[in-house]
Amino acid sequence: MSHFIRLRHLLWIGLCMLGCAAGLARAADPVEELDLKAAYIFNFIQFIEWQDSDQAIDGEWPLCVSPFSPLKRHLTALEGKPARKGQPIRVRLLEPGMLRQCRVLILHSSDIEPVLRALRALPSAHGILTVADEVANNNPEIMITLSQQQSRIVFGINTEAAARAGLSVSSRLLRLAKAAK
């Protein structure tokens, strides 16, 4: 009988070790660039202050993404996650005529200029955060630009553009930025 108990005990330990090894193997898997960028965007929301006390739109935190953006599918993983003060993120397709219903705009190179023209028509402190990939680095109206450098995701922050939109960027986020103006 003790031989059976010892064998069962060894089998249990072996299964536990196998489960731990499988978990470690999954943890070591590289994260896709687009998944990482989506995670950055979620964290940006946590370190930006909106002048209107983080008031949600219809009880939600709308994140609008370009229909052409490769991030579109990866951002849907954020759907329903609490953004600010427990308000759930809602991912919507970007429509330039509906900008006031967005808190965060994820821009793609093909729609940057039309969207920025529409933003210019809004009051100056519109409270909409603009995030774009590196193709927009030269545009002074984009608040946060994401790029990949040496297999790392880095970001730059334009604090002047954020201030014009009525947003304040946390000093903790500014310290992490590759470039801040």
PDB file of C-alpha atoms in Angstrom:
ATOM      1  CA  MET A   1       0.000   0.000   0.000  1.00  0.00           C
ATOM      2  CA  SER A   2       2.830   2.452   0.825  1.00  0.00           C
ATOM      3  CA  HIS A   3       4.330   1.717  -2.600  1.00  0.00           C
ATOM      4  CA  PHE A   4       1.038   2.822  -4.208  1.00  0.00           C
ATOM      5  CA  ILE A   5       0.946   6.038  -2.124  1.00  0.00           C
ATOM      6  CA  ARG A   6       4.569   6.835  -2.979  1.00  0.00           C
ATOM      7  CA  LEU A   7       3.897   6.275  -6.696  1.00  0.00           C
ATOM      8  CA  ARG A   8       0.809   8.480  -6.546  1.00  0.00           C
ATOM      9  CA  HIS A   9       2.800  11.152  -4.714  1.00  0.00           C
ATOM     10  CA  LEU A  10       5.583  11.073  -7.339  1.00  0.00           C
ATOM     11  CA  LEU A  11       3.026  11.213 -10.146  1.00  0.00           C
ATOM     12  CA  TRP A  12       1.396  14.251  -8.521  1.00  0.00           C
ATOM     13  CA  ILE A  13       4.748  16.041  -8.159  1.00  0.00           C
ATOM     14  CA  GLY A  14       5.603  15.235 -11.787  1.00  0.00           C
ATOM     15  CA  LEU A  15       2.294  16.644 -13.018  1.00  0.00           C
ATOM     16  CA  CYS A  16       2.801  19.817 -10.964  1.00  0.00           C
ATOM     17  CA  MET A  17       6.301  20.285 -12.379  1.00  0.00           C
ATOM     18  CA  LEU A  18       5.037  19.712 -15.911  1.00  0.00           C
ATOM     19  CA  GLY A  19       2.285  22.293 -15.384  1.00  0.00           C
ATOM     20  CA  CYS A  20       4.779  24.826 -14.041  1.00  0.00           C
ATOM     21  CA  ALA A  21       7.145  24.232 -16.957  1.00  0.00           C
ATOM     22  CA  ALA A  22       4.314  24.709 -19.447  1.00  0.00           C
ATOM     23  CA  GLY A  23       3.331  27.953 -17.724  1.00  0.00           C
ATOM     24  CA  LEU A  24       6.913  29.229 -17.874  1.00  0.00           C
ATOM     25  CA  ALA A  25       7.157  28.366 -21.552  1.00  0.00           C
ATOM     26  CA  ARG A  26       4.030  30.405 -22.268  1.00  0.00           C
ATOM     27  CA  ALA A  27       5.321  33.336 -20.215  1.00  0.00           C
ATOM     28  CA  ALA A  28       8.520  33.391 -22.270  1.00  0.00           C
ATOM     29  CA  ASP A  29       6.636  33.605 -25.577  1.00  0.00           C
ATOM     30  CA  PRO A  30       7.264  36.970 -27.223  1.00  0.00           C
ATOM     31  CA  VAL A  31       4.413  39.454 -27.256  1.00  0.00           C
ATOM     32  CA  GLU A  32       3.341  40.622 -30.692  1.00  0.00           C
ATOM     33  CA  GLU A  33       4.194  44.217 -31.544  1.00  0.00           C
ATOM     34  CA  LEU A  34       0.554  45.178 -32.112  1.00  0.00           C
ATOM     35  CA  ASP A  35      -0.589  43.596 -28.837  1.00  0.00           C
ATOM     36  CA  LEU A  36       2.131  45.533 -27.057  1.00  0.00           C
ATOM     37  CA  LYS A  37       1.070  48.787 -28.721  1.00  0.00           C
ATOM     38  CA  ALA A  38      -2.532  48.151 -27.636  1.00  0.00           C
ATOM     39  CA  ALA A  39      -1.311  47.650 -24.055  1.00  0.00           C
ATOM     40  CA  TYR A  40       0.641  50.915 -24.259  1.00  0.00           C
ATOM     41  CA  ILE A  41      -2.488  52.742 -25.409  1.00  0.00           C
ATOM     42  CA  PHE A  42      -4.458  51.335 -22.467  1.00  0.00           C
ATOM     43  CA  ASN A  43      -1.741  52.544 -20.091  1.00  0.00           C
ATOM     44  CA  PHE A  44      -1.571  55.973 -21.717  1.00  0.00           C
ATOM     45  CA  ILE A  45      -5.213  56.470 -20.722  1.00  0.00           C
ATOM     46  CA  GLN A  46      -4.275  55.878 -17.088  1.00  0.00           C
ATOM     47  CA  PHE A  47      -1.587  58.613 -17.133  1.00  0.00           C
ATOM     48  CA  ILE A  48      -3.490  61.385 -18.905  1.00  0.00           C
ATOM     49  CA  GLU A  49      -5.703  63.845 -17.025  1.00  0.00           C
ATOM     50  CA  TRP A  50      -8.754  65.270 -18.755  1.00  0.00           C
ATOM     51  CA  GLN A  51      -9.925  68.747 -17.652  1.00  0.00           C
ATOM     52  CA  ASP A  52     -13.536  67.655 -17.363  1.00  0.00           C
ATOM     53  CA  SER A  53     -12.769  65.339 -14.420  1.00  0.00           C
ATOM     54  CA  ASP A  54     -12.588  62.214 -16.567  1.00  0.00           C
ATOM     55  CA  GLN A  55     -16.286  62.369 -17.342  1.00  0.00           C
ATOM     56  CA  ALA A  56     -17.281  59.453 -19.548  1.00  0.00           C
ATOM     57  CA  ILE A  57     -19.391  59.713 -22.643  1.00  0.00           C
ATOM     58  CA  ASP A  58     -22.632  57.758 -22.069  1.00  0.00           C
ATOM     59  CA  GLY A  59     -20.958  55.970 -19.116  1.00  0.00           C
ATOM     60  CA  GLU A  60     -18.229  54.551 -21.367  1.00  0.00           C
ATOM     61  CA  TRP A  61     -14.690  55.460 -22.332  1.00  0.00           C
ATOM     62  CA  PRO A  62     -14.780  55.549 -26.161  1.00  0.00           C
ATOM     63  CA  LEU A  63     -11.593  54.672 -27.991  1.00  0.00           C
ATOM     64  CA  CYS A  64     -11.951  55.354 -31.723  1.00  0.00           C
ATOM     65  CA  VAL A  65      -9.667  53.557 -34.140  1.00  0.00           C
ATOM     66  CA  SER A  66      -9.121  54.064 -37.831  1.00  0.00           C
ATOM     67  CA  PRO A  67     -10.769  51.345 -39.933  1.00  0.00           C
ATOM     68  CA  PHE A  68      -7.416  51.045 -41.750  1.00  0.00           C
ATOM     69  CA  SER A  69      -5.285  50.673 -38.636  1.00  0.00           C
ATOM     70  CA  PRO A  70      -3.512  47.350 -38.112  1.00  0.00           C
ATOM     71  CA  LEU A  71      -4.182  47.923 -34.394  1.00  0.00           C
ATOM     72  CA  LYS A  72      -7.954  47.633 -34.849  1.00  0.00           C
ATOM     73  CA  ARG A  73      -8.185  43.918 -34.072  1.00  0.00           C
ATOM     74  CA  HIS A  74      -5.718  44.127 -31.172  1.00  0.00           C
ATOM     75  CA  LEU A  75      -7.522  47.054 -29.557  1.00  0.00           C
ATOM     76  CA  THR A  76     -10.769  45.088 -29.406  1.00  0.00           C
ATOM     77  CA  ALA A  77      -9.127  43.072 -26.613  1.00  0.00           C
ATOM     78  CA  LEU A  78      -9.511  46.229 -24.496  1.00  0.00           C
ATOM     79  CA  GLU A  79     -13.285  46.252 -24.979  1.00  0.00           C
ATOM     80  CA  GLY A  80     -15.032  46.416 -21.595  1.00  0.00           C
ATOM     81  CA  LYS A  81     -11.858  46.875 -19.518  1.00  0.00           C
ATOM     82  CA  PRO A  82     -12.115  49.666 -16.959  1.00  0.00           C
ATOM     83  CA  ALA A  83     -10.300  52.754 -18.231  1.00  0.00           C
ATOM     84  CA  ARG A  84     -10.855  55.628 -15.819  1.00  0.00           C
ATOM     85  CA  LYS A  85     -12.835  55.436 -12.600  1.00  0.00           C
ATOM     86  CA  GLY A  86     -14.207  52.039 -13.638  1.00  0.00           C
ATOM     87  CA  GLN A  87     -15.670  53.310 -16.908  1.00  0.00           C
ATOM     88  CA  PRO A  88     -15.453  50.555 -19.529  1.00  0.00           C
ATOM     89  CA  ILE A  89     -13.567  51.071 -22.755  1.00  0.00           C
ATOM     90  CA  ARG A  90     -15.663  50.891 -25.902  1.00  0.00           C
ATOM     91  CA  VAL A  91     -13.777  50.465 -29.158  1.00  0.00           C
ATOM     92  CA  ARG A  92     -15.449  52.199 -32.094  1.00  0.00           C
ATOM     93  CA  LEU A  93     -14.494  52.727 -35.700  1.00  0.00           C
ATOM     94  CA  LEU A  94     -13.343  56.263 -36.315  1.00  0.00           C
ATOM     95  CA  GLU A  95     -15.724  58.510 -38.217  1.00  0.00           C
ATOM     96  CA  PRO A  96     -14.442  62.106 -38.647  1.00  0.00           C
ATOM     97  CA  GLY A  97     -17.958  63.513 -38.201  1.00  0.00           C
ATOM     98  CA  MET A  98     -18.349  61.805 -34.819  1.00  0.00           C
ATOM     99  CA  LEU A  99     -15.114  62.937 -33.125  1.00  0.00           C
ATOM    100  CA  ARG A 100     -16.902  64.433 -30.104  1.00  0.00           C
ATOM    101  CA  GLN A 101     -17.941  60.908 -29.159  1.00  0.00           C
ATOM    102  CA  CYS A 102     -14.302  59.813 -28.769  1.00  0.00           C
ATOM    103  CA  ARG A 103     -11.885  60.226 -25.872  1.00  0.00           C
ATOM    104  CA  VAL A 104      -8.916  58.638 -27.635  1.00  0.00           C
ATOM    105  CA  LEU A 105      -8.232  58.608 -31.388  1.00  0.00           C
ATOM    106  CA  ILE A 106      -5.946  55.948 -32.815  1.00  0.00           C
ATOM    107  CA  LEU A 107      -4.862  57.330 -36.167  1.00  0.00           C
ATOM    108  CA  HIS A 108      -3.443  55.569 -39.191  1.00  0.00           C
ATOM    109  CA  SER A 109      -1.335  57.303 -41.819  1.00  0.00           C
ATOM    110  CA  SER A 110      -4.136  57.280 -44.401  1.00  0.00           C
ATOM    111  CA  ASP A 111      -6.567  59.252 -42.245  1.00  0.00           C
ATOM    112  CA  ILE A 112      -4.379  61.598 -40.202  1.00  0.00           C
ATOM    113  CA  GLU A 113      -4.928  64.767 -42.243  1.00  0.00           C
ATOM    114  CA  PRO A 114      -8.743  64.508 -42.614  1.00  0.00           C
ATOM    115  CA  VAL A 115      -9.155  63.720 -38.913  1.00  0.00           C
ATOM    116  CA  LEU A 116      -6.847  66.538 -37.846  1.00  0.00           C
ATOM    117  CA  ARG A 117      -8.820  68.959 -40.046  1.00  0.00           C
ATOM    118  CA  ALA A 118     -11.995  67.841 -38.282  1.00  0.00           C
ATOM    119  CA  LEU A 119     -10.302  68.248 -34.870  1.00  0.00           C
ATOM    120  CA  ARG A 120      -9.235  71.796 -35.753  1.00  0.00           C
ATOM    121  CA  ALA A 121     -12.928  72.645 -36.248  1.00  0.00           C
ATOM    122  CA  LEU A 122     -13.663  71.684 -32.617  1.00  0.00           C
ATOM    123  CA  PRO A 123     -13.143  74.051 -29.674  1.00  0.00           C
ATOM    124  CA  SER A 124      -9.459  74.201 -28.661  1.00  0.00           C
ATOM    125  CA  ALA A 125      -9.809  72.251 -25.382  1.00  0.00           C
ATOM    126  CA  HIS A 126     -11.720  69.380 -26.988  1.00  0.00           C
ATOM    127  CA  GLY A 127     -10.279  66.743 -24.621  1.00  0.00           C
ATOM    128  CA  ILE A 128      -9.454  64.140 -27.271  1.00  0.00           C
ATOM    129  CA  LEU A 129      -6.138  62.294 -27.050  1.00  0.00           C
ATOM    130  CA  THR A 130      -4.506  61.552 -30.433  1.00  0.00           C
ATOM    131  CA  VAL A 131      -2.189  58.553 -30.828  1.00  0.00           C
ATOM    132  CA  ALA A 132      -0.450  57.563 -34.075  1.00  0.00           C
ATOM    133  CA  ASP A 133       2.310  55.347 -35.404  1.00  0.00           C
ATOM    134  CA  GLU A 134       5.708  56.718 -36.318  1.00  0.00           C
ATOM    135  CA  VAL A 135       4.537  57.960 -39.714  1.00  0.00           C
ATOM    136  CA  ALA A 136       3.037  60.939 -37.882  1.00  0.00           C
ATOM    137  CA  ASN A 137       6.214  61.954 -36.027  1.00  0.00           C
ATOM    138  CA  ASN A 138       6.467  65.180 -37.993  1.00  0.00           C
ATOM    139  CA  ASN A 139       2.913  66.308 -37.266  1.00  0.00           C
ATOM    140  CA  PRO A 140       2.851  68.785 -34.352  1.00  0.00           C
ATOM    141  CA  GLU A 141      -0.817  68.064 -33.611  1.00  0.00           C
ATOM    142  CA  ILE A 142      -0.341  64.394 -32.709  1.00  0.00           C
ATOM    143  CA  MET A 143       0.024  64.011 -28.938  1.00  0.00           C
ATOM    144  CA  ILE A 144       1.565  60.532 -28.711  1.00  0.00           C
ATOM    145  CA  THR A 145       3.496  58.686 -31.394  1.00  0.00           C
ATOM    146  CA  LEU A 146       4.392  55.015 -31.151  1.00  0.00           C
ATOM    147  CA  SER A 147       7.296  53.449 -32.994  1.00  0.00           C
ATOM    148  CA  GLN A 148       9.492  50.408 -32.947  1.00  0.00           C
ATOM    149  CA  GLN A 149      13.227  50.877 -32.497  1.00  0.00           C
ATOM    150  CA  GLN A 150      15.641  47.980 -32.178  1.00  0.00           C
ATOM    151  CA  SER A 151      12.807  45.529 -31.454  1.00  0.00           C
ATOM    152  CA  ARG A 152      11.434  47.774 -28.684  1.00  0.00           C
ATOM    153  CA  ILE A 153       8.292  49.882 -28.650  1.00  0.00           C
ATOM    154  CA  VAL A 154       9.059  53.506 -27.818  1.00  0.00           C
ATOM    155  CA  PHE A 155       6.831  56.551 -27.708  1.00  0.00           C
ATOM    156  CA  GLY A 156       7.121  60.290 -27.931  1.00  0.00           C
ATOM    157  CA  ILE A 157       4.813  62.828 -26.318  1.00  0.00           C
ATOM    158  CA  ASN A 158       3.941  66.299 -27.524  1.00  0.00           C
ATOM    159  CA  THR A 159       2.881  68.047 -24.307  1.00  0.00           C
ATOM    160  CA  GLU A 160       2.075  71.275 -26.148  1.00  0.00           C
ATOM    161  CA  ALA A 161      -0.477  69.521 -28.351  1.00  0.00           C
ATOM    162  CA  ALA A 162      -1.932  67.783 -25.288  1.00  0.00           C
ATOM    163  CA  ALA A 163      -2.230  71.099 -23.413  1.00  0.00           C
ATOM    164  CA  ARG A 164      -3.983  72.722 -26.392  1.00  0.00           C
ATOM    165  CA  ALA A 165      -6.521  69.874 -26.276  1.00  0.00           C
ATOM    166  CA  GLY A 166      -7.079  70.411 -22.543  1.00  0.00           C
ATOM    167  CA  LEU A 167      -5.108  67.324 -21.473  1.00  0.00           C
ATOM    168  CA  SER A 168      -2.345  67.011 -18.926  1.00  0.00           C
ATOM    169  CA  VAL A 169       0.294  64.271 -19.142  1.00  0.00           C
ATOM    170  CA  SER A 170       1.576  62.685 -15.939  1.00  0.00           C
ATOM    171  CA  SER A 171       5.232  63.347 -15.168  1.00  0.00           C
ATOM    172  CA  ARG A 172       5.645  59.596 -14.651  1.00  0.00           C
ATOM    173  CA  LEU A 173       4.617  58.979 -18.268  1.00  0.00           C
ATOM    174  CA  LEU A 174       6.853  61.803 -19.495  1.00  0.00           C
ATOM    175  CA  ARG A 175       9.863  60.182 -17.808  1.00  0.00           C
ATOM    176  CA  LEU A 176       9.222  56.979 -19.792  1.00  0.00           C
ATOM    177  CA  ALA A 177       8.873  58.739 -23.124  1.00  0.00           C
ATOM    178  CA  LYS A 178      11.708  58.551 -25.619  1.00  0.00           C
ATOM    179  CA  ALA A 179      11.064  62.147 -26.592  1.00  0.00           C
ATOM    180  CA  ALA A 180       8.873  64.782 -25.023  1.00  0.00           C
ATOM    181  CA  LYS A 181       8.287  68.312 -26.249  1.00  0.00           C
TER     182      LYS A 181
END
